[in-house]
């Protein structure tokens, strides 16, 4: 149960002064999550985007055009606009240094005369401009008398808004939300060096909504660092609690006798790399302990994660238990199944496939086999984890390409309640700092070494103007026996347009190359996708035009040319993933990045990085630098997904601190029962990481 003191913050935003029935939907639109009404908390956490500095009080003569200034002036005269004319209403003001015209395009005389009485002193704030050599200020932001001046904040927060929502309304709501903030217990350990210098949570958040300087929003102020730390601490604590409860929930030791694994290894046309060997034994060790496994298998595209997963699943089967591999798309689930099945079955394993597309009797048969223990390993999509799917004895869940699944899905998975060991595979190398913030204290196996015999992919950037030459080059490559991917980009994030672009490219290539050109995109029915992929894999087509559906995991070793149209529209991680589709066999591979002339700096930097290196980890770090973590994790928003106050640059530095703090706390007080423990529970609720508290109560 949420502590009562937090209730005022979880009340709906419409309970704040000034938010009536007309404005409430605007707040919901701007701040409500997933269509839910905005709450006071959401307003409180809506950090200003910038600060207006009204502290500068020069004379009229000193005021620099363009900058915001606050001027003390005497009102000299009103010049109302003539009845029919288009001349604006002007009020002439002055100080000893000079004079100035205040310009109003929609001035109501009575109101302006009341606001600016002739002969009186007033303070006006806004920016001055020059018009026909004379100073003027169009629609001053503020016009106040001496009393009003006392109340005029020198530094004014500016908020992100939505259409129809006025700055003054948002500002008032934000101020009211700060007033609603209750006195919260301190969850920081004030005895640590970090805990000492920071303001209280309440003071820190007030410092953002009531800025005391133009620099109040800097990520390096103690207030911002404190808030970022609090948020990171909440997330680390939650992740540790999940892990703690998983470890506590009696796992089972699963020890294989090696018979299936040996048969698989013997049948492989290659031997494992050292990195693969190490990963396999790390996983086996985890499986053999009675604690639950939570391990991330990181490896660049083509580093050979699949066979590691297969050997893990084989180990489980040797112990008479079951394993499931969940892929993000049907294509991938099917590919894993089709490619591993011969190997697995030859080794003696019983294999099944379950996606949304298995229907009717076939589906019933798979379900019965899973429940009856007649299947050792099953491949599938998230259909596998739906409620009606029952396993006889599921020991291991392998989740492929995790970054495609929401971050929260992992929580859901671990909360399944069964003592399932979890292996998460990601093909997007994730910088260490981000592994920690998103996966917490997960064990990590990394395949940094690539299988021997791989040739580097020759990567070139070509202007789209030269597309005819590219088509000729593709023709020559095909004549030499190559198979070619041709990827069309995302257009305006609209799948329909996306598909249109790919279909159009397909049509033009068909004109040149005839029916040896295939097409695959996200809007196709699953069966057609499979057919197109299959035809390409079997060599019945030479060119496969695709949208980014081929991005993740698809494996056709004979494909040696990758053409990426409008490469400037893709993120680095995506480009790297796409390029990883070639260079998989022993043939020499080429990647052509077609870009539009006049590239921006970031796009150019991305393409240069692609040409410079094929090391996914290096590319991921570069991606993080260029675009922020959103892209690294395959999400499109640029903020920190799941984080509201912490910004990316702060994460790395604060993470280690927060993690150590959370760890220490849980060692001392695993149930969060002490006074500080209770305060930390408040923190978890405040940042809505309270799923983790439920685990505490259960455990
Ligand atoms: P990813 O890590 O991207 O999932 P895959 O598991 O699909 O990579 O492996 C890519 C290709 O490399 C596959 O064709 C696979 O058969 C091959 N492969 C995997 N391990 C080795 C190895 N040790 N030596 C040679 N080839 C390997
Ligand atoms: Mg893979």
XYZ file of C-alpha atoms and ligand atoms in Angstrom:
727
model
C 0.000 0.000 0.000
C 1.210 3.436 -0.892
C 2.121 5.495 2.185
C -0.667 7.978 2.964
C 1.660 10.938 2.931
C 2.054 10.497 -0.816
C -1.670 10.630 -1.536
C -1.763 14.376 -2.305
C 0.747 13.756 -5.094
C -1.226 10.922 -6.619
C -4.432 12.966 -6.729
C -5.511 14.003 -10.205
C -3.986 17.185 -11.557
C -7.460 18.675 -11.876
C -7.470 19.027 -8.114
C -4.898 21.810 -8.512
C -6.132 25.415 -8.517
C -6.805 26.824 -11.960
C -7.354 23.457 -13.658
C -11.032 23.237 -14.468
C -12.914 20.779 -16.661
C -11.812 22.614 -19.792
C -8.100 22.588 -19.012
C -7.870 19.173 -17.381
C -7.845 17.272 -20.698
C -4.939 19.420 -21.862
C -2.942 18.431 -18.799
C -3.911 14.810 -19.385
C -2.738 15.028 -22.970
C 0.552 16.639 -22.007
C 1.399 14.733 -18.868
C -0.900 11.745 -18.452
C 0.732 8.431 -19.173
C -0.943 6.002 -21.570
C -4.157 7.968 -21.661
C -4.465 8.126 -17.891
C -5.366 11.423 -16.247
C -2.421 13.569 -15.250
C -1.711 13.625 -11.536
C -0.218 16.234 -9.233
C 2.970 14.167 -9.308
C 3.152 14.473 -13.087
C 2.927 18.252 -12.810
C 5.560 18.261 -10.081
C 7.888 16.157 -12.227
C 7.270 18.305 -15.302
C 10.600 20.029 -15.017
C 10.867 23.452 -16.675
C 12.577 23.453 -20.040
C 14.371 26.724 -19.416
C 14.574 29.791 -17.211
C 13.846 33.369 -18.206
C 16.161 35.778 -16.460
C 14.264 38.922 -15.463
C 16.946 40.014 -13.059
C 18.672 42.272 -15.546
C 17.545 45.833 -14.900
C 19.457 48.122 -17.252
C 18.385 51.607 -18.287
C 16.525 51.962 -21.565
C 19.719 53.164 -23.254
C 21.716 50.217 -21.950
C 19.143 47.559 -22.852
C 20.432 45.257 -25.537
C 17.976 44.469 -28.322
C 16.815 40.876 -28.181
C 17.665 40.164 -24.540
C 15.024 39.991 -21.831
C 15.221 43.069 -19.614
C 13.188 44.563 -16.811
C 12.945 48.345 -17.049
C 11.773 50.999 -14.618
C 9.929 53.579 -16.682
C 7.626 56.559 -16.444
C 4.492 56.464 -18.599
C 4.439 59.559 -20.813
C 1.538 59.235 -23.249
C -0.933 56.879 -24.919
C -1.325 56.753 -28.688
C -4.420 54.643 -29.367
C -4.686 53.191 -32.853
C -6.969 55.177 -35.136
C -10.460 53.588 -35.499
C -9.935 52.036 -38.932
C -6.178 52.092 -39.228
C -3.850 49.172 -38.861
C -1.392 51.124 -36.698
C -0.994 49.364 -33.353
C -1.763 50.945 -29.987
C 1.379 52.594 -28.634
C 2.297 53.714 -25.168
C 5.282 56.003 -24.871
C 7.474 55.532 -21.824
C 10.867 56.820 -20.772
C 13.580 56.893 -18.151
C 16.327 59.483 -17.783
C 18.452 57.618 -20.334
C 15.978 57.527 -23.188
C 12.517 56.598 -24.389
C 10.705 53.569 -25.692
C 7.392 52.688 -27.302
C 5.330 49.807 -25.954
C 3.427 48.288 -28.845
C 0.101 46.444 -28.565
C -1.580 44.947 -31.575
C -4.743 44.095 -29.749
C -4.885 46.833 -27.131
C -8.076 47.702 -25.346
C -7.724 51.333 -24.397
C -9.450 51.199 -21.031
C -7.382 48.222 -19.925
C -4.114 49.735 -21.101
C -4.856 53.051 -19.436
C -5.466 51.265 -16.178
C -2.307 49.191 -16.567
C -0.130 52.120 -17.609
C -1.499 55.379 -16.116
C 0.180 58.474 -17.535
C 2.683 60.027 -15.132
C 3.165 56.881 -13.031
C 6.187 54.629 -12.622
C 5.857 51.071 -13.872
C 8.187 48.116 -14.362
C 7.998 46.338 -17.663
C 9.724 43.136 -18.663
C 10.252 41.790 -22.131
C 12.679 42.171 -24.986
C 13.445 45.363 -26.790
C 13.781 45.622 -30.543
C 14.675 48.363 -32.941
C 12.100 49.461 -35.490
C 12.971 52.153 -37.974
C 15.819 53.132 -35.691
C 13.610 53.535 -32.600
C 13.351 51.324 -29.552
C 10.144 49.458 -29.000
C 8.857 46.540 -26.963
C 6.030 44.536 -28.496
C 3.584 43.080 -25.982
C 5.732 43.221 -22.840
C 5.693 39.928 -20.906
C 5.037 41.744 -17.650
C 3.787 45.171 -16.631
C 3.740 45.703 -12.872
C 3.611 48.453 -10.290
C 5.882 48.616 -7.249
C 3.814 46.037 -5.392
C 3.790 43.712 -8.370
C 7.519 44.114 -8.751
C 8.033 42.698 -5.284
C 6.187 39.570 -6.406
C 7.820 39.321 -9.832
C 10.227 36.399 -9.818
C 13.640 37.394 -11.050
C 13.931 33.979 -12.669
C 10.925 32.519 -14.315
C 10.521 28.856 -15.254
C 9.386 28.080 -18.796
C 7.462 24.857 -19.288
C 6.849 22.548 -22.168
C 3.209 23.025 -23.196
C 0.601 21.617 -25.474
C -1.709 23.476 -27.828
C -4.260 25.532 -25.922
C -2.404 25.442 -22.625
C -1.123 28.863 -21.579
C 2.236 29.327 -19.863
C 0.604 31.140 -16.960
C -1.772 28.230 -16.309
C 1.034 25.715 -16.322
C 3.201 27.913 -14.127
C 0.435 28.288 -11.590
C -0.248 24.554 -11.538
C 3.444 23.822 -11.099
C 3.693 26.233 -8.186
C 0.647 24.627 -6.603
C 2.125 21.161 -7.067
C 5.215 22.252 -5.154
C 2.942 23.462 -2.365
C 1.269 20.061 -2.257
C 4.547 18.270 -1.691
C 4.365 16.749 1.784
C 7.282 16.535 4.189
C 8.951 13.285 3.170
C 11.271 11.185 5.286
C 14.908 11.372 4.198
C 15.991 8.293 2.278
C 19.517 9.491 1.612
C 22.254 8.231 3.814
C 23.470 11.575 5.096
C 26.596 9.990 6.512
C 28.021 9.299 3.070
C 30.016 11.933 1.221
C 27.413 11.982 -1.515
C 24.548 12.382 0.895
C 26.083 15.275 2.747
C 26.105 18.162 0.335
C 22.729 17.753 -1.281
C 19.509 19.607 -0.513
C 16.375 17.811 0.707
C 14.179 16.306 -1.958
C 11.539 18.998 -1.429
C 14.054 21.823 -1.629
C 15.636 20.267 -4.667
C 12.397 20.040 -6.594
C 11.357 23.524 -5.490
C 14.679 24.828 -6.777
C 13.635 23.801 -10.284
C 10.143 25.261 -10.197
C 11.283 28.365 -8.321
C 14.665 28.974 -9.890
C 17.005 31.275 -7.994
C 19.363 31.803 -10.901
C 19.555 31.454 -14.636
C 21.628 28.291 -14.070
C 19.080 26.598 -11.807
C 18.311 23.911 -14.398
C 21.906 22.961 -15.093
C 22.394 19.211 -14.753
C 25.310 19.921 -12.434
C 23.487 21.814 -9.707
C 23.227 19.965 -6.377
C 19.439 20.044 -6.702
C 19.408 18.328 -10.073
C 22.016 15.818 -9.047
C 20.070 14.993 -5.908
C 16.884 14.400 -7.897
C 18.652 12.354 -10.542
C 20.299 10.346 -7.824
C 16.973 9.714 -6.141
C 15.482 8.441 -9.350
C 18.465 6.251 -10.197
C 18.487 4.960 -6.632
C 14.823 4.034 -6.891
C 15.425 2.140 -10.116
C 18.510 0.342 -8.815
C 16.779 -0.556 -5.600
C 13.827 -1.933 -7.536
C 16.078 -3.997 -9.779
C 17.961 -5.358 -6.784
C 14.705 -6.241 -5.063
C 13.576 -8.147 -8.136
C 16.842 -9.941 -8.187
C 16.787 -10.603 -4.468
C 13.337 -12.099 -4.666
C 14.279 -14.191 -7.671
C 17.257 -15.519 -5.800
C 15.147 -16.221 -2.759
C 12.375 -17.913 -4.686
C 13.627 -21.426 -4.547
C 15.272 -22.082 -7.857
C 16.219 -25.579 -8.827
C 19.567 -26.926 -9.717
C 19.537 -28.198 -13.283
C 22.501 -30.361 -14.144
C 22.794 -32.004 -17.517
C 24.821 -35.098 -18.282
C 26.158 -33.639 -21.522
C 24.684 -36.195 -23.901
C 22.660 -33.797 -26.079
C 25.286 -31.067 -25.918
C 28.022 -33.437 -27.020
C 25.943 -34.639 -29.955
C 25.271 -31.037 -31.012
C 28.911 -30.029 -30.737
C 29.965 -33.052 -32.742
C 27.523 -32.191 -35.504
C 28.541 -28.513 -35.799
C 30.673 -27.736 -38.850
C 32.862 -25.508 -36.667
C 34.194 -25.417 -33.152
C 33.079 -22.873 -30.591
C 35.041 -19.693 -30.119
C 36.610 -19.171 -26.710
C 34.002 -16.557 -25.941
C 31.204 -18.998 -26.768
C 32.840 -21.689 -24.665
C 33.090 -19.357 -21.710
C 29.499 -18.195 -22.077
C 28.239 -21.781 -22.222
C 30.067 -22.755 -19.076
C 28.925 -19.605 -17.252
C 25.359 -20.477 -18.111
C 25.799 -24.130 -17.106
C 27.204 -23.028 -13.764
C 24.188 -20.781 -13.206
C 21.812 -23.560 -14.159
C 23.515 -25.957 -11.776
C 23.106 -23.717 -8.742
C 19.822 -23.846 -6.858
C 19.432 -20.083 -7.291
C 17.581 -18.593 -10.199
C 19.649 -17.440 -13.116
C 19.254 -13.963 -14.542
C 21.893 -13.547 -17.195
C 22.384 -11.289 -20.170
C 24.145 -12.776 -23.169
C 25.538 -9.845 -25.096
C 27.078 -10.329 -28.445
C 27.388 -8.384 -31.586
C 25.471 -9.451 -34.669
C 26.993 -12.616 -36.007
C 28.925 -13.387 -32.853
C 27.118 -16.715 -32.558
C 24.702 -16.345 -29.683
C 22.223 -18.807 -31.078
C 24.351 -21.869 -30.627
C 25.143 -20.788 -27.067
C 21.423 -20.627 -26.378
C 20.898 -24.017 -27.993
C 23.554 -25.604 -25.801
C 21.964 -24.049 -22.717
C 18.610 -25.466 -23.731
C 20.186 -28.844 -24.445
C 21.671 -28.906 -20.947
C 18.232 -28.344 -19.470
C 16.773 -31.104 -21.621
C 19.489 -33.483 -20.451
C 18.152 -32.963 -16.946
C 14.713 -33.972 -18.184
C 13.333 -30.438 -18.047
C 12.097 -27.980 -20.688
C 13.416 -24.800 -22.272
C 11.687 -22.079 -24.290
C 13.176 -19.509 -26.616
C 11.114 -16.378 -27.148
C 11.883 -14.229 -30.202
C 10.459 -10.756 -30.863
C 8.940 -11.541 -34.242
C 7.386 -14.482 -35.922
C 10.026 -14.500 -38.655
C 12.747 -14.873 -36.075
C 10.955 -17.500 -34.048
C 10.413 -19.513 -37.192
C 13.988 -19.017 -38.338
C 15.385 -20.205 -35.031
C 13.107 -23.197 -35.198
C 13.816 -24.086 -38.808
C 17.557 -23.724 -38.497
C 18.073 -25.380 -35.150
C 15.549 -28.150 -35.467
C 17.636 -30.458 -37.693
C 20.633 -30.078 -35.400
C 18.576 -30.481 -32.243
C 16.571 -33.428 -33.475
C 19.648 -35.203 -34.750
C 21.002 -34.874 -31.237
C 17.855 -36.474 -29.846
C 15.902 -33.413 -28.702
C 12.172 -33.017 -29.227
C 11.447 -29.611 -30.732
C 8.286 -27.526 -31.219
C 7.230 -24.126 -32.528
C 4.512 -21.925 -31.068
C 3.588 -18.499 -32.417
C 0.334 -16.648 -32.898
C 0.084 -18.339 -36.249
C -0.116 -21.900 -35.024
C -3.861 -22.428 -34.908
C -6.489 -25.072 -34.456
C -5.425 -28.672 -34.150
C -1.759 -28.002 -34.785
C -1.765 -25.569 -31.894
C -3.619 -27.926 -29.605
C -1.067 -30.587 -30.384
C 1.850 -28.342 -29.441
C 0.096 -27.203 -26.278
C -0.600 -30.795 -25.259
C 2.983 -31.815 -25.949
C 4.316 -28.913 -23.861
C 1.992 -29.727 -20.988
C 2.673 -33.441 -21.250
C 6.441 -33.092 -21.314
C 6.700 -34.495 -24.821
C 8.651 -31.473 -26.010
C 12.123 -30.582 -24.750
C 12.655 -27.233 -26.380
C 10.132 -24.866 -27.887
C 10.669 -21.800 -30.057
C 8.095 -19.067 -30.246
C 6.999 -15.487 -29.827
C 5.447 -13.935 -26.734
C 2.559 -16.305 -27.455
C 4.647 -18.674 -25.362
C 4.048 -16.729 -22.203
C 0.341 -16.366 -22.477
C -1.732 -17.702 -19.670
C -3.154 -20.824 -21.234
C 0.275 -22.151 -22.201
C 1.356 -24.694 -19.619
C 4.683 -26.452 -19.407
C 5.306 -29.807 -17.807
C 8.521 -28.497 -16.260
C 9.921 -25.284 -17.691
C 13.435 -24.681 -16.422
C 14.847 -22.074 -18.786
C 13.414 -19.147 -20.698
C 15.684 -17.655 -23.332
C 14.568 -14.220 -24.472
C 16.129 -13.215 -27.773
C 16.760 -9.629 -28.805
C 15.489 -8.247 -25.562
C 15.699 -4.607 -26.536
C 12.680 -5.108 -28.711
C 10.661 -5.967 -25.677
C 9.745 -3.322 -23.153
C 12.021 -2.908 -20.203
C 9.143 -3.794 -17.938
C 8.619 -7.111 -19.622
C 11.563 -8.501 -17.773
C 9.868 -7.719 -14.492
C 6.760 -9.449 -15.766
C 8.754 -12.454 -16.796
C 10.528 -12.804 -13.491
C 7.223 -12.422 -11.706
C 5.815 -15.423 -13.518
C 6.310 -17.203 -10.248
C 7.806 -20.374 -11.602
C 11.404 -21.061 -10.729
C 12.497 -20.338 -14.274
C 16.065 -19.441 -15.114
C 16.209 -16.527 -17.504
C 18.751 -15.908 -20.234
C 18.332 -12.665 -22.125
C 20.132 -12.322 -25.445
C 20.751 -8.966 -26.995
C 22.365 -8.284 -30.321
C 22.677 -4.608 -29.634
C 25.838 -4.260 -27.647
C 24.837 -2.140 -24.721
C 27.399 0.094 -23.065
C 28.179 -1.050 -19.569
C 26.617 2.023 -17.966
C 23.320 1.323 -19.644
C 23.369 -2.363 -18.850
C 23.376 -1.324 -15.245
C 20.596 1.179 -15.487
C 18.260 -1.004 -17.487
C 19.080 -4.503 -16.392
C 20.459 -3.746 -12.958
C 22.646 -6.270 -11.351
C 22.266 -8.852 -14.060
C 25.082 -11.252 -14.724
C 26.561 -10.667 -18.127
C 28.276 -12.959 -20.622
C 29.793 -11.161 -23.557
C 30.758 -12.555 -26.954
C 33.155 -9.938 -28.118
C 35.177 -12.223 -30.325
C 33.729 -13.118 -33.702
C 33.865 -16.595 -35.190
C 37.062 -17.152 -37.141
C 37.159 -16.677 -40.886
C 34.896 -13.646 -40.994
C 35.930 -11.083 -43.531
C 35.431 -7.418 -42.833
C 32.517 -5.847 -44.655
C 33.620 -3.259 -47.176
C 31.467 -0.280 -46.204
C 31.010 2.635 -48.568
C 28.955 5.775 -48.578
C 27.400 6.665 -51.925
C 25.270 9.657 -52.805
C 21.702 8.814 -53.811
C 22.316 10.775 -57.006
C 24.414 7.845 -58.134
C 21.714 5.259 -57.670
C 21.964 4.168 -61.320
C 25.579 3.185 -60.749
C 24.528 1.302 -57.638
C 21.917 -0.619 -59.615
C 24.556 -1.542 -62.221
C 26.946 -2.649 -59.495
C 24.208 -4.779 -57.948
C 23.647 -6.306 -61.389
C 27.320 -7.252 -61.658
C 27.305 -8.696 -58.150
C 24.287 -10.856 -58.937
C 25.871 -12.036 -62.155
C 28.778 -13.170 -59.988
C 26.415 -15.173 -57.770
C 25.885 -12.699 -54.921
C 22.663 -12.215 -53.015
C 21.626 -8.678 -52.166
C 19.548 -7.049 -49.440
C 18.080 -3.692 -50.367
C 16.703 -1.881 -47.365
C 14.310 1.035 -47.595
C 14.024 3.387 -44.678
C 11.385 4.420 -42.294
C 9.495 7.361 -43.722
C 8.006 9.694 -41.135
C 7.539 6.820 -38.741
C 4.576 5.728 -40.762
C 4.502 2.116 -41.672
C 2.191 2.678 -44.624
C 4.587 5.143 -46.276
C 7.417 2.852 -45.405
C 5.819 0.049 -47.260
C 5.034 2.295 -50.217
C 8.704 3.272 -50.519
C 9.797 -0.349 -50.438
C 7.126 -1.408 -52.924
C 8.171 1.351 -55.275
C 11.834 0.374 -55.093
C 10.815 -3.223 -55.640
C 8.895 -2.235 -58.767
C 11.835 -0.333 -60.252
C 14.239 -3.175 -59.539
C 11.834 -5.695 -61.046
C 11.951 -3.646 -64.239
C 15.702 -4.161 -64.335
C 16.127 -7.640 -62.881
C 12.775 -9.316 -63.498
C 11.277 -11.824 -61.109
C 14.515 -12.468 -59.229
C 13.613 -9.591 -56.917
C 11.636 -10.314 -53.745
C 9.880 -7.991 -51.330
C 9.287 -8.273 -47.609
C 7.741 -5.709 -45.284
C 5.987 -5.471 -41.969
C 2.480 -5.160 -43.406
C 2.613 -8.502 -45.211
C 0.784 -11.498 -43.826
C 3.163 -13.806 -41.972
C 2.976 -16.500 -44.612
C 4.004 -14.129 -47.394
C 6.884 -12.855 -45.302
C 8.105 -16.388 -44.766
C 7.730 -17.162 -48.447
C 9.744 -14.090 -49.453
C 12.453 -14.802 -46.883
C 12.505 -18.446 -47.827
C 12.836 -17.753 -51.555
C 15.770 -15.456 -50.839
C 17.431 -17.940 -48.490
C 17.079 -20.727 -51.073
C 18.442 -18.512 -53.834
C 15.220 -18.382 -55.820
C 15.488 -14.617 -55.636
C 18.763 -12.683 -55.766
C 17.590 -9.375 -54.373
C 15.401 -8.913 -51.345
C 13.881 -5.469 -50.995
C 12.899 -4.992 -47.381
C 11.829 -2.535 -44.781
C 13.560 -2.851 -41.446
C 11.782 -6.111 -40.678
C 15.025 -7.827 -41.596
C 16.894 -5.765 -39.062
C 17.033 -8.217 -36.261
C 18.551 -11.615 -36.428
C 17.767 -12.813 -39.925
C 20.525 -15.057 -41.183
C 21.241 -15.834 -44.841
C 24.972 -16.581 -45.030
C 25.028 -16.353 -48.835
C 23.948 -12.712 -48.777
C 27.013 -10.561 -49.389
C 25.670 -7.181 -50.452
C 23.664 -4.809 -48.280
C 22.265 -1.665 -49.827
C 20.748 0.791 -47.365
C 18.761 3.530 -48.978
C 18.603 6.871 -47.147
C 21.128 5.644 -44.649
C 21.004 9.095 -43.044
C 17.575 8.280 -41.654
C 18.766 5.341 -39.623
C 20.385 5.398 -36.228
C 23.848 3.954 -35.799
C 22.672 0.903 -33.946
C 20.209 0.160 -36.703
C 22.781 0.599 -39.452
C 25.095 -1.706 -37.607
C 22.365 -4.304 -37.172
C 21.518 -4.121 -40.843
C 25.116 -4.427 -41.949
C 25.399 -7.444 -39.700
C 23.090 -9.288 -42.099
C 26.023 -9.623 -44.501
C 29.561 -10.801 -43.865
C 28.195 -13.959 -42.314
C 29.631 -16.464 -44.731
C 33.169 -16.729 -46.006
C 32.561 -14.569 -49.113
C 33.643 -10.953 -49.348
C 30.795 -8.638 -48.406
C 29.897 -5.065 -49.222
C 27.623 -2.552 -47.559
C 26.525 0.484 -49.540
C 25.132 3.361 -47.538
C 23.110 5.507 -49.915
C 22.592 8.960 -48.538
C 20.904 12.138 -49.590
C 23.197 15.049 -50.472
C 23.678 17.736 -47.819
C 24.028 15.551 -44.752
C 23.798 17.040 -41.291
C 26.688 16.735 -38.888
C 25.255 13.888 -36.868
C 24.326 11.874 -39.940
C 27.815 12.383 -41.341
C 29.391 11.323 -38.054
C 27.262 8.191 -38.066
C 28.265 7.208 -41.576
C 31.921 7.875 -40.781
C 31.669 5.652 -37.728
C 30.151 2.896 -39.821
C 33.015 3.086 -42.268
C 35.616 3.174 -39.549
C 34.614 0.220 -37.405
C 32.617 -2.977 -37.213
C 32.972 -3.344 -33.478
C 29.434 -3.174 -32.150
C 30.547 -2.082 -28.722
C 32.469 0.832 -30.120
C 29.505 1.704 -32.302
C 27.169 1.558 -29.332
C 29.337 3.955 -27.334
C 29.441 6.286 -30.313
C 25.702 6.005 -30.735
C 25.234 6.893 -27.105
C 27.413 9.920 -27.616
C 25.641 11.059 -30.777
C 22.047 10.379 -30.053
C 21.489 9.428 -26.477
C 20.477 6.113 -25.045
C 17.046 5.974 -26.687
C 18.508 4.672 -29.898
C 20.872 2.238 -28.306
C 17.927 0.461 -26.817
C 15.894 0.680 -29.960
C 13.344 3.097 -28.591
C 12.737 6.284 -30.451
C 12.094 8.868 -27.807
C 15.146 10.872 -26.921
C 14.721 11.145 -23.172
C 15.699 8.433 -20.744
C 12.972 5.879 -21.197
C 11.412 5.265 -17.837
C 13.246 8.141 -16.216
C 11.655 11.493 -15.515
C 14.229 13.561 -13.704
C 17.566 11.983 -14.511
C 19.200 12.863 -17.805
C 21.631 10.646 -19.644
C 24.850 12.439 -18.754
C 24.145 12.074 -15.072
C 23.446 8.392 -15.210
C 26.932 6.996 -15.544
C 28.349 8.936 -12.645
C 25.458 8.390 -10.286
C 24.778 4.815 -11.122
C 27.676 3.217 -9.332
C 26.968 5.303 -6.239
C 23.291 4.460 -6.259
C 23.904 0.796 -6.860
C 26.403 0.511 -4.029
C 24.060 2.376 -1.747
C 21.108 0.161 -2.665
C 23.181 -2.979 -2.260
C 24.494 -1.962 1.120
C 21.016 -1.082 2.250
C 19.596 -4.424 1.204
C 22.421 -6.276 2.892
C 21.724 -4.472 6.151
C 17.972 -4.380 5.880
C 16.714 -6.813 3.247
C 13.065 -6.174 4.135
C 13.365 -2.381 4.210
C 11.976 -2.443 7.726
C 14.271 0.071 9.434
C 13.537 3.773 9.525
C 15.646 4.386 6.451
C 14.137 1.307 4.871
C 10.694 2.827 5.303
C 11.924 6.039 3.740
C 13.250 4.057 0.801
C 9.840 2.475 0.383
C 8.438 5.995 0.064
C 11.079 6.661 -2.567
C 10.031 3.579 -4.544
C 6.403 4.692 -4.498
C 7.314 8.243 -5.398
C 9.112 7.074 -8.542
C 6.535 4.369 -9.167
C 8.954 1.517 -8.856
C 6.657 -0.062 -6.335
C 6.157 -3.358 -8.199
C 9.338 -4.210 -6.367
C 7.679 -3.654 -2.994
C 5.101 -6.282 -3.783
C 7.969 -8.710 -4.190
C 9.183 -7.783 -0.731
C 5.828 -8.561 0.779
C 5.535 -11.841 -1.052
C 9.032 -12.904 -0.177
P 23.972 -13.859 -33.593
O 24.870 -13.699 -32.424
O 23.863 -12.632 -34.421
O 22.632 -14.415 -33.211
P 24.222 -16.311 -34.947
O 24.080 -17.145 -33.754
O 23.053 -16.166 -35.843
O 24.703 -14.878 -34.516
O 25.485 -16.797 -35.738
C 25.874 -16.210 -36.939
C 26.467 -17.239 -37.871
O 27.710 -17.673 -37.367
C 25.612 -18.471 -38.020
O 25.557 -18.784 -39.387
C 26.352 -19.530 -37.222
O 26.156 -20.806 -37.762
C 27.783 -19.091 -37.334
N 28.623 -19.467 -36.197
C 28.279 -19.443 -34.902
N 29.320 -19.809 -34.102
C 30.358 -20.058 -34.943
C 31.725 -20.483 -34.746
N 32.203 -20.710 -33.536
N 32.498 -20.635 -35.841
C 31.999 -20.384 -37.072
N 30.740 -20.001 -37.335
C 29.918 -19.836 -36.285
Mg 20.597 -14.002 -33.279
